[in-house]
Amino acid sequence: MTFSGLLIFVLASLCLFSVCSKPIGVHLRNMDSFIRAVQQVEDSNPGLSPLALVRALRRTAGHDDAMTIHFLGSSYNHSDGDILETAILNASSFSFFDKAIHHIVTDQGEERGVVLAQDGTTVALAPLLLGIEAGLKAKMEGKPAAGIFPLTLGRTLGLSFLSLQDFPPSHRLGPNGCWDNMDHPKVFKLRWPATLATDAVVNGGMDGAILGMNLSNLSGSENLQALSMTLKGYYSFILHEGQGLDAVSSHVSPRRREISRSLLEPLDLHSQVMETLALVWKLEKTEWIAMDTGVGKSVKGGLQAFAHKYWDCPQIIPRCQWGAKPYQDTPIPLSLPLRFLYVHHTYEPSSPCLSFPQCSRDMRAMQQFHQEDRGWSDIGYSFVVGSDGYIYEGRGWTYLGRHTRGHNEIGYGVSIIGNYTATMPSRHAMDLLRHRLVRCAVNGGALATDFTLHGHRQVVNYTSCPGDAFFSEIKSWEHFRE
């Protein structure tokens, strides 16, 4: 048996395990499953380079459009002597990867080609892998990276802005969605009609840009990790009690918004998107579209909406993701903007939550206590801050909460999970509230620009909330008033 024949036999034998033993419908659509499938290929082919593997995945998914070829070359146009790559691409067992990577939104609103990450966010694999391939190609050739922004975000954002020119800029992005089952995710349904730049596509684009730039900037003496190790380092990290994200110096997925902003904001994004669109039209021989005088205005408005939605605002884990029960009455709408922000700690749960599963359990426990023990319609807080890098949706921006007696109609109640009587929340968790959530609320019209920030204890005399240590901290925050 030839080496290539043996390799195909080995790859096909993987069907006995998790990659291709059953129809795609039974595969769990999470990042851990995808990484395991990638690692199985690597383990079976010790000589397979990360670039050859990611290029093979692109070929499997059929991502050889004109712009991708312009920057990365055709996935078919490489040496026939590369037996490893050819064998992978020809192995029918890897139909798994085609289904996992190829992005599409069905007429029923199901988004495919996306996976649930360990941190509770949803990521499109195609832009992630294109960014990684661009970074690996630059590293291998010893040249500056070309095409990372156009391939990961630029093309998608530009086309999304233009395809919905008649809609407000904020409606040209998103939406997010909900998984059918958080433990065994198989179907991801969007919450409203899709744009070209769904939240999962933007997440994957940000991650692809971050990892692609990281790889392209490696020095010549630094060895490349296996693709599975690169993905594990970014998505499969563990936070430790007493430190949380404050102690993490590497790039990890909960920090995608702040990291992508630091990498991309210094660029002239308007020019970058316009240049990307010009390239798309040139390659497609539709340059006449550039004559539309409204293109620049649409891109400018779209980028402002993008910066607000994905950079000013923190990632908020929606109720469906943490397993919220339905509201038990009719929600009462708020009259916006509100003029107050009330800061709480949960006290119980008393420990900071450091992972999506832990934070979700805490959210469900608090909702159960508020609904069943206190007889409230829902969890009382407007939002809850975890120490995993995310904010969790309670009653949200538009509905009346039950958090600060006598003041619920005029302010939002935001709590950080933990007891902060003697210790402080993590710096990252406090920054999510102090800077990111506040900026999001003010710029989005939910909170007045001259709002007042109070600790819970200042307006309700029977509580020490948000804890002595935390209250001492917020007294130094902008907008705090005695």
Coordinates of C-alpha atoms in Angstrom, one line a residue:
M1 CA 0.0 0.0 0.0
T2 CA 1.4 3.5 -0.9
F3 CA 1.9 6.1 1.7
S4 CA -1.0 8.2 0.4
G5 CA -3.2 5.1 0.3
L6 CA -2.3 4.3 3.9
L7 CA -3.0 7.9 5.0
I8 CA -6.5 7.8 3.4
F9 CA -7.2 4.6 5.2
V10 CA -6.1 6.1 8.5
L11 CA -8.2 9.2 7.9
A12 CA -11.2 7.1 6.9
S13 CA -10.8 5.1 10.1
L14 CA -11.5 8.2 12.1
C15 CA -15.1 7.7 11.1
L16 CA -15.2 5.1 13.9
F17 CA -14.9 8.0 16.3
S18 CA -16.4 11.5 16.5
V19 CA -15.6 13.2 13.2
C20 CA -17.7 11.4 10.6
S21 CA -19.4 8.3 12.0
K22 CA -22.9 9.7 11.7
P23 CA -24.7 12.3 9.7
I24 CA -23.7 15.9 10.4
G25 CA -26.9 16.6 12.4
V26 CA -25.6 14.6 15.4
H27 CA -22.3 16.4 15.6
L28 CA -22.0 18.9 18.5
R29 CA -21.5 22.3 17.0
N30 CA -19.0 23.6 19.5
M31 CA -15.4 24.8 19.3
D32 CA -14.1 21.9 21.4
S33 CA -15.5 19.4 18.9
F34 CA -13.9 21.3 16.0
I35 CA -10.6 21.5 17.8
R36 CA -10.7 17.8 18.5
A37 CA -11.4 17.0 14.9
V38 CA -8.4 19.2 13.8
Q39 CA -6.2 17.5 16.4
Q40 CA -7.2 14.0 15.1
V41 CA -5.9 15.1 11.7
E42 CA -2.6 16.4 13.2
D43 CA -2.1 13.3 15.3
S44 CA -2.5 11.1 12.3
N45 CA -0.1 13.2 10.2
P46 CA 2.8 14.4 12.3
G47 CA 4.5 16.1 9.3
L48 CA 1.5 18.2 8.4
S49 CA 2.2 21.9 8.7
P50 CA -0.4 24.3 10.1
L51 CA -0.5 26.2 6.8
A52 CA -1.1 23.0 4.8
L53 CA -3.9 22.0 7.1
V54 CA -5.7 25.3 7.2
R55 CA -5.4 25.5 3.4
A56 CA -6.8 22.0 3.1
L57 CA -9.7 23.1 5.3
R58 CA -10.3 26.1 3.0
R59 CA -10.4 23.7 0.0
T60 CA -12.8 21.4 1.7
A61 CA -15.2 24.2 2.4
G62 CA -14.9 25.6 -1.1
H63 CA -13.7 29.0 -0.1
D64 CA -11.8 29.9 -3.3
D65 CA -13.6 33.1 -4.4
A66 CA -11.7 35.7 -6.3
M67 CA -10.6 37.9 -3.4
T68 CA -9.5 35.0 -1.3
I69 CA -7.4 33.7 -4.2
H70 CA -6.0 37.2 -4.7
F71 CA -4.6 37.3 -1.2
L72 CA -4.0 33.6 -0.4
G73 CA -3.7 31.9 -3.8
S74 CA -5.9 29.0 -4.9
S75 CA -6.2 26.1 -2.5
Y76 CA -5.9 23.9 -5.5
N77 CA -2.8 25.5 -7.0
H78 CA -0.1 23.9 -4.8
S79 CA 2.3 21.1 -5.3
D80 CA 0.9 17.7 -6.2
G81 CA 3.7 16.3 -4.2
D82 CA 2.1 17.5 -1.0
I83 CA 0.7 14.1 -0.3
L84 CA -0.6 15.1 3.1
E85 CA -2.8 17.9 1.9
T86 CA -4.1 16.0 -1.1
A87 CA -5.0 13.0 0.9
I88 CA -7.0 15.1 3.4
L89 CA -8.9 16.9 0.7
N90 CA -9.8 13.7 -1.1
A91 CA -10.9 11.8 2.0
S92 CA -14.7 11.6 2.0
S93 CA -14.5 11.2 5.8
F94 CA -13.8 15.0 6.0
S95 CA -17.3 16.0 4.8
F96 CA -17.5 17.0 8.5
F97 CA -15.2 20.0 7.9
D98 CA -17.3 21.1 4.9
K99 CA -20.4 21.3 7.0
A100 CA -18.6 22.8 10.0
I101 CA -16.9 25.6 8.1
H102 CA -19.2 26.6 5.2
H103 CA -21.3 29.6 6.4
I104 CA -24.9 30.0 5.4
V105 CA -28.2 31.2 6.9
T106 CA -31.2 29.2 5.9
D107 CA -34.7 30.6 5.1
Q108 CA -35.8 29.5 8.5
G109 CA -33.1 31.6 10.2
E110 CA -30.7 28.9 11.2
E111 CA -27.1 30.0 11.0
R112 CA -24.7 27.2 10.0
G113 CA -20.9 27.2 9.8
V114 CA -20.8 28.6 13.4
V115 CA -19.8 26.9 16.7
L116 CA -20.4 27.6 20.3
A117 CA -17.1 28.6 22.1
Q118 CA -16.3 27.7 25.6
D119 CA -16.9 31.2 26.8
G120 CA -20.5 31.2 25.7
T121 CA -20.1 33.2 22.5
T122 CA -20.8 31.9 18.9
V123 CA -18.1 32.1 16.3
A124 CA -18.2 31.6 12.5
L125 CA -15.3 29.4 11.5
A126 CA -14.7 30.7 7.9
P127 CA -13.4 34.2 8.7
L128 CA -11.4 32.8 11.7
L129 CA -9.6 30.3 9.5
L130 CA -9.0 32.8 6.7
G131 CA -7.3 35.2 9.1
I132 CA -5.1 32.4 10.5
E133 CA -4.2 31.3 7.0
A134 CA -3.2 34.8 6.0
G135 CA -1.0 35.1 9.1
L136 CA 0.6 31.7 8.5
K137 CA 1.3 32.6 4.9
A138 CA 3.0 35.8 5.9
K139 CA 5.1 34.0 8.5
M140 CA 6.2 31.3 6.1
E141 CA 7.1 33.8 3.4
G142 CA 8.8 36.2 5.7
K143 CA 6.7 39.1 4.3
P144 CA 4.2 41.6 5.9
A145 CA 0.8 40.1 6.2
A146 CA -1.6 41.0 3.3
G147 CA -5.3 40.6 3.4
I148 CA -6.0 39.9 7.0
F149 CA -8.5 42.7 7.5
P150 CA -10.2 42.4 4.1
L151 CA -10.6 38.7 4.5
T152 CA -11.8 38.6 8.1
L153 CA -13.9 41.8 8.4
G154 CA -13.4 44.4 5.6
R155 CA -15.3 42.6 2.8
T156 CA -18.2 41.4 5.1
L157 CA -18.7 44.8 6.7
G158 CA -18.5 46.8 3.5
L159 CA -21.0 44.5 1.7
S160 CA -23.3 44.4 4.6
F161 CA -23.4 48.2 4.9
L162 CA -24.2 48.6 1.2
S163 CA -26.7 45.8 1.0
L164 CA -28.9 47.6 3.6
Q165 CA -28.4 51.2 2.7
D166 CA -32.0 52.0 3.1
F167 CA -32.0 50.8 6.8
P168 CA -30.5 52.7 9.8
P169 CA -26.8 51.8 10.2
S170 CA -27.4 49.9 13.4
H171 CA -29.7 47.5 11.4
R172 CA -27.0 46.6 9.0
L173 CA -25.2 44.5 11.6
G174 CA -26.1 41.3 13.5
P175 CA -28.1 39.7 14.9
N176 CA -27.1 37.3 17.6
G177 CA -29.0 34.1 18.2
C178 CA -29.8 31.2 20.5
W179 CA -28.7 27.6 20.6
D180 CA -31.2 24.8 20.9
N181 CA -29.1 23.3 23.8
M182 CA -26.1 24.8 25.5
D183 CA -24.7 21.4 26.6
H184 CA -25.3 19.7 23.3
P185 CA -25.5 22.5 20.6
K186 CA -26.8 21.4 17.2
V187 CA -29.0 24.3 15.9
F188 CA -28.3 28.0 16.1
K189 CA -31.3 30.2 15.3
L190 CA -31.0 34.0 14.7
R191 CA -33.2 36.3 16.7
W192 CA -34.3 38.3 13.7
P193 CA -33.5 38.4 9.9
A194 CA -29.8 38.1 9.2
T195 CA -27.4 40.7 7.7
L196 CA -24.2 39.6 6.0
A197 CA -22.4 40.5 9.3
T198 CA -24.1 38.4 11.9
D199 CA -22.6 38.6 15.4
A200 CA -21.0 35.2 14.9
V201 CA -19.4 36.3 11.6
V202 CA -18.1 39.5 13.4
N203 CA -16.8 37.4 16.3
G204 CA -15.0 35.0 13.9
G205 CA -13.6 38.0 11.9
M206 CA -12.3 39.6 15.1
D207 CA -10.7 36.3 16.2
G208 CA -9.2 35.7 12.7
A209 CA -7.7 39.2 12.6
I210 CA -6.2 38.8 16.1
L211 CA -4.8 35.3 15.6
G212 CA -3.7 36.2 12.0
M213 CA -1.8 39.3 13.2
N214 CA -0.3 37.3 16.1
L215 CA 1.0 34.6 13.7
S216 CA 2.3 37.1 11.1
N217 CA 4.3 39.0 13.8
L218 CA 6.1 35.9 15.2
S219 CA 9.9 36.3 14.9
G220 CA 11.8 34.0 12.5
S221 CA 13.2 32.0 15.4
E222 CA 9.8 31.2 16.9
N223 CA 8.4 27.8 16.0
L224 CA 4.8 27.6 14.9
Q225 CA 2.4 25.7 17.1
A226 CA 0.0 23.2 15.7
L227 CA -3.3 24.7 14.5
S228 CA -5.2 22.9 17.3
M229 CA -2.8 24.4 19.9
T230 CA -3.3 27.9 18.5
L231 CA -7.1 27.4 18.8
K232 CA -6.8 25.9 22.3
G233 CA -4.7 28.7 23.6
Y234 CA -7.3 31.3 22.5
Y235 CA -10.5 29.5 23.2
S236 CA -9.8 26.8 25.9
F237 CA -8.1 28.7 28.7
I238 CA -8.8 28.4 32.4
L239 CA -9.1 31.4 34.8
H240 CA -7.9 31.0 38.4
E241 CA -9.7 32.2 41.5
G242 CA -8.3 35.5 42.9
Q243 CA -6.9 36.5 39.5
G244 CA -9.3 36.1 36.7
L245 CA -8.6 37.9 33.5
D246 CA -6.4 40.4 35.3
A247 CA -3.6 37.8 35.3
V248 CA -4.0 36.8 31.7
S249 CA -1.4 38.4 29.4
S250 CA -2.1 36.3 26.3
H251 CA -4.8 36.9 23.8
V252 CA -8.0 35.0 24.7
S253 CA -11.5 35.1 23.3
P254 CA -13.2 37.1 26.2
R255 CA -11.0 40.0 25.3
R256 CA -11.7 39.9 21.5
R257 CA -13.4 43.3 21.5
E258 CA -10.7 45.2 23.3
I259 CA -7.9 43.5 21.5
S260 CA -9.4 43.9 18.0
R261 CA -10.0 47.6 18.8
S262 CA -6.4 48.1 19.8
L263 CA -5.2 46.4 16.6
L264 CA -7.6 47.8 14.1
E265 CA -8.7 51.2 15.3
P266 CA -5.3 52.8 14.6
L267 CA -5.9 51.9 10.9
D268 CA -8.0 54.2 8.8
L269 CA -10.9 51.7 8.7
H270 CA -13.0 53.8 6.3
S271 CA -10.2 53.8 3.7
Q272 CA -9.5 50.1 4.4
V273 CA -13.2 49.2 3.8
M274 CA -13.4 51.4 0.7
E275 CA -10.2 49.8 -0.7
T276 CA -11.6 46.4 0.0
L277 CA -14.8 47.1 -1.8
A278 CA -12.9 48.6 -4.8
L279 CA -10.9 45.3 -5.0
V280 CA -14.1 43.2 -4.8
W281 CA -15.7 45.2 -7.6
K282 CA -12.5 45.0 -9.7
L283 CA -12.2 41.3 -9.4
E284 CA -15.9 40.9 -10.1
K285 CA -15.7 43.4 -13.0
T286 CA -18.4 45.5 -11.4
E287 CA -16.4 48.7 -10.9
W288 CA -19.5 50.8 -11.9
I289 CA -20.8 50.3 -8.4
A290 CA -18.1 52.7 -7.1
M291 CA -19.8 55.5 -9.1
D292 CA -22.6 55.5 -6.5
T293 CA -22.0 58.6 -4.5
G294 CA -23.7 57.1 -1.4
V295 CA -21.1 54.4 -0.9
G296 CA -18.8 56.4 1.2
K297 CA -21.6 57.7 3.4
S298 CA -23.0 54.2 3.9
V299 CA -19.6 52.9 4.9
K300 CA -19.0 55.8 7.3
G301 CA -22.3 55.3 9.0
G302 CA -21.9 51.6 9.1
L303 CA -18.4 51.8 10.7
Q304 CA -19.8 54.2 13.4
A305 CA -22.5 51.6 14.2
F306 CA -19.9 48.8 14.2
A307 CA -17.6 50.7 16.6
H308 CA -20.5 51.3 19.0
K309 CA -22.0 47.8 18.9
Y310 CA -18.8 45.8 19.0
W311 CA -16.1 48.1 20.6
D312 CA -17.9 50.6 22.8
C313 CA -20.3 48.0 24.1
P314 CA -19.2 44.9 26.0
Q315 CA -20.3 41.5 24.9
I316 CA -23.6 40.8 26.7
I317 CA -24.6 37.1 27.0
P318 CA -28.3 37.0 26.2
R319 CA -30.9 35.3 28.4
C320 CA -31.3 32.4 26.1
Q321 CA -27.6 31.5 26.4
W322 CA -27.5 31.4 30.2
G323 CA -30.8 29.5 30.4
A324 CA -33.2 32.1 31.7
K325 CA -36.8 31.0 32.5
P326 CA -39.6 33.2 31.0
Y327 CA -40.7 36.4 32.6
Q328 CA -43.7 35.5 34.8
D329 CA -45.8 38.6 34.0
T330 CA -45.9 41.3 31.4
P331 CA -42.7 43.3 31.3
I332 CA -43.1 47.0 32.0
P333 CA -41.2 49.3 29.6
L334 CA -38.8 52.0 30.8
S335 CA -38.9 55.6 29.7
L336 CA -35.4 56.3 28.4
P337 CA -32.9 57.7 28.9
L338 CA -32.6 56.9 32.6
R339 CA -30.7 59.2 34.9
F340 CA -29.3 56.8 37.5
L341 CA -27.1 53.8 37.7
Y342 CA -27.2 51.7 40.9
V343 CA -24.2 49.5 41.7
H344 CA -24.7 46.2 43.6
H345 CA -22.8 43.0 44.5
T346 CA -24.8 39.8 44.6
Y347 CA -23.4 38.8 48.1
E348 CA -24.8 35.3 47.3
P349 CA -23.4 33.8 45.1
S350 CA -20.4 34.9 47.2
S351 CA -17.5 33.9 44.9
P352 CA -16.7 35.5 41.5
C353 CA -17.7 33.3 38.6
L354 CA -14.7 32.6 36.3
S355 CA -16.3 30.6 33.4
F356 CA -19.4 30.7 31.3
P357 CA -20.9 27.5 32.8
Q358 CA -20.3 28.8 36.4
C359 CA -21.7 32.3 35.6
S360 CA -24.7 30.8 33.9
R361 CA -25.4 28.6 37.0
D362 CA -25.2 31.6 39.2
M363 CA -27.6 33.5 36.9
R364 CA -30.1 30.7 37.0
A365 CA -29.8 30.4 40.8
M366 CA -30.4 34.1 41.3
Q367 CA -33.4 34.0 39.0
Q368 CA -34.9 31.1 40.8
F369 CA -34.4 32.8 44.2
H370 CA -36.0 36.0 42.9
Q371 CA -38.9 34.3 41.3
E372 CA -39.7 31.5 43.7
D373 CA -38.5 32.9 47.1
R374 CA -39.2 36.6 46.6
G375 CA -42.1 36.2 44.3
W376 CA -40.7 38.6 41.6
S377 CA -41.5 38.3 37.9
D378 CA -37.9 37.8 37.0
I379 CA -34.3 38.2 38.1
G380 CA -34.2 41.7 39.6
Y381 CA -31.0 43.1 38.1
S382 CA -30.8 44.9 34.7
F383 CA -27.4 43.4 34.1
V384 CA -25.0 41.2 36.0
V385 CA -21.2 41.3 35.5
G386 CA -19.2 38.0 35.7
S387 CA -15.4 37.7 36.2
D388 CA -15.2 35.6 33.1
G389 CA -15.0 38.7 30.9
Y390 CA -18.7 39.0 30.1
I391 CA -21.9 40.8 31.1
Y392 CA -25.1 38.8 31.5
E393 CA -28.5 40.1 30.4
G394 CA -31.0 40.4 33.2
R395 CA -34.0 42.5 32.5
G396 CA -32.0 44.4 29.9
W397 CA -32.1 48.0 28.6
T398 CA -35.8 48.4 28.1
Y399 CA -37.7 46.8 30.9
L400 CA -38.3 47.8 34.5
G401 CA -36.1 45.9 37.0
R402 CA -36.5 45.0 40.7
H403 CA -33.1 45.9 42.2
T404 CA -33.3 49.2 44.1
R405 CA -36.5 49.8 46.1
G406 CA -38.2 53.0 45.2
H407 CA -35.8 53.8 42.4
N408 CA -36.4 51.1 39.8
E409 CA -38.2 53.4 37.4
I410 CA -35.4 55.9 37.2
G411 CA -32.2 53.8 37.1
Y412 CA -30.5 50.6 36.0
G413 CA -29.4 48.1 38.6
V414 CA -26.1 46.4 37.8
S415 CA -24.5 43.8 40.0
I416 CA -21.1 42.1 40.0
I417 CA -21.3 38.4 41.1
G418 CA -19.5 37.9 44.4
N419 CA -19.3 39.3 48.0
Y420 CA -17.2 42.4 48.1
T421 CA -17.4 43.3 51.7
A422 CA -13.7 42.7 52.3
T423 CA -12.3 42.1 48.8
M424 CA -12.5 43.8 45.5
P425 CA -13.9 42.6 42.2
S426 CA -11.3 42.0 39.5
R427 CA -10.1 45.1 37.7
H428 CA -11.4 43.7 34.4
A429 CA -14.9 43.1 35.8
M430 CA -15.0 46.6 37.3
D431 CA -13.8 48.1 34.0
L432 CA -16.6 46.3 32.1
L433 CA -19.1 48.1 34.3
R434 CA -17.3 51.4 34.8
H435 CA -16.2 52.1 31.3
R436 CA -17.7 49.6 28.7
L437 CA -21.3 49.2 29.9
V438 CA -21.6 52.9 30.8
R439 CA -20.2 54.1 27.5
C440 CA -22.5 51.7 25.7
A441 CA -25.6 53.0 27.6
V442 CA -24.8 56.6 27.2
N443 CA -23.9 56.4 23.5
G444 CA -26.9 54.2 22.8
G445 CA -29.3 56.6 24.5
A446 CA -30.3 54.4 27.4
L447 CA -28.5 56.4 30.1
A448 CA -28.4 60.2 30.3
T449 CA -25.0 61.8 29.6
D450 CA -25.1 63.5 33.0
F451 CA -26.3 60.4 34.9
T452 CA -25.6 59.8 38.6
L453 CA -24.0 56.7 39.9
H454 CA -24.9 55.5 43.4
G455 CA -24.1 52.4 45.5
H456 CA -27.2 50.5 46.5
R457 CA -26.7 51.4 50.2
Q458 CA -27.0 55.1 49.4
V459 CA -30.6 55.0 48.5
V460 CA -31.8 52.0 50.6
N461 CA -31.0 52.2 54.3
Y462 CA -31.2 48.5 55.3
T463 CA -28.3 47.2 53.2
S464 CA -24.5 47.4 53.0
C465 CA -24.5 46.6 49.3
P466 CA -22.3 46.7 47.2
G467 CA -19.9 45.8 50.1
D468 CA -17.5 48.0 52.0
A469 CA -14.5 47.3 49.8
F470 CA -16.3 47.8 46.5
F471 CA -18.2 50.8 47.7
S472 CA -14.9 52.5 48.6
E473 CA -13.8 51.9 45.1
I474 CA -16.8 53.3 43.3
K475 CA -16.6 56.5 45.3
S476 CA -13.7 57.5 43.0
W477 CA -15.6 56.8 39.8
E478 CA -16.8 59.5 37.5
H479 CA -20.5 60.3 37.9
F480 CA -20.5 59.1 41.6
R481 CA -22.4 61.4 43.9
E482 CA -22.8 61.4 47.6

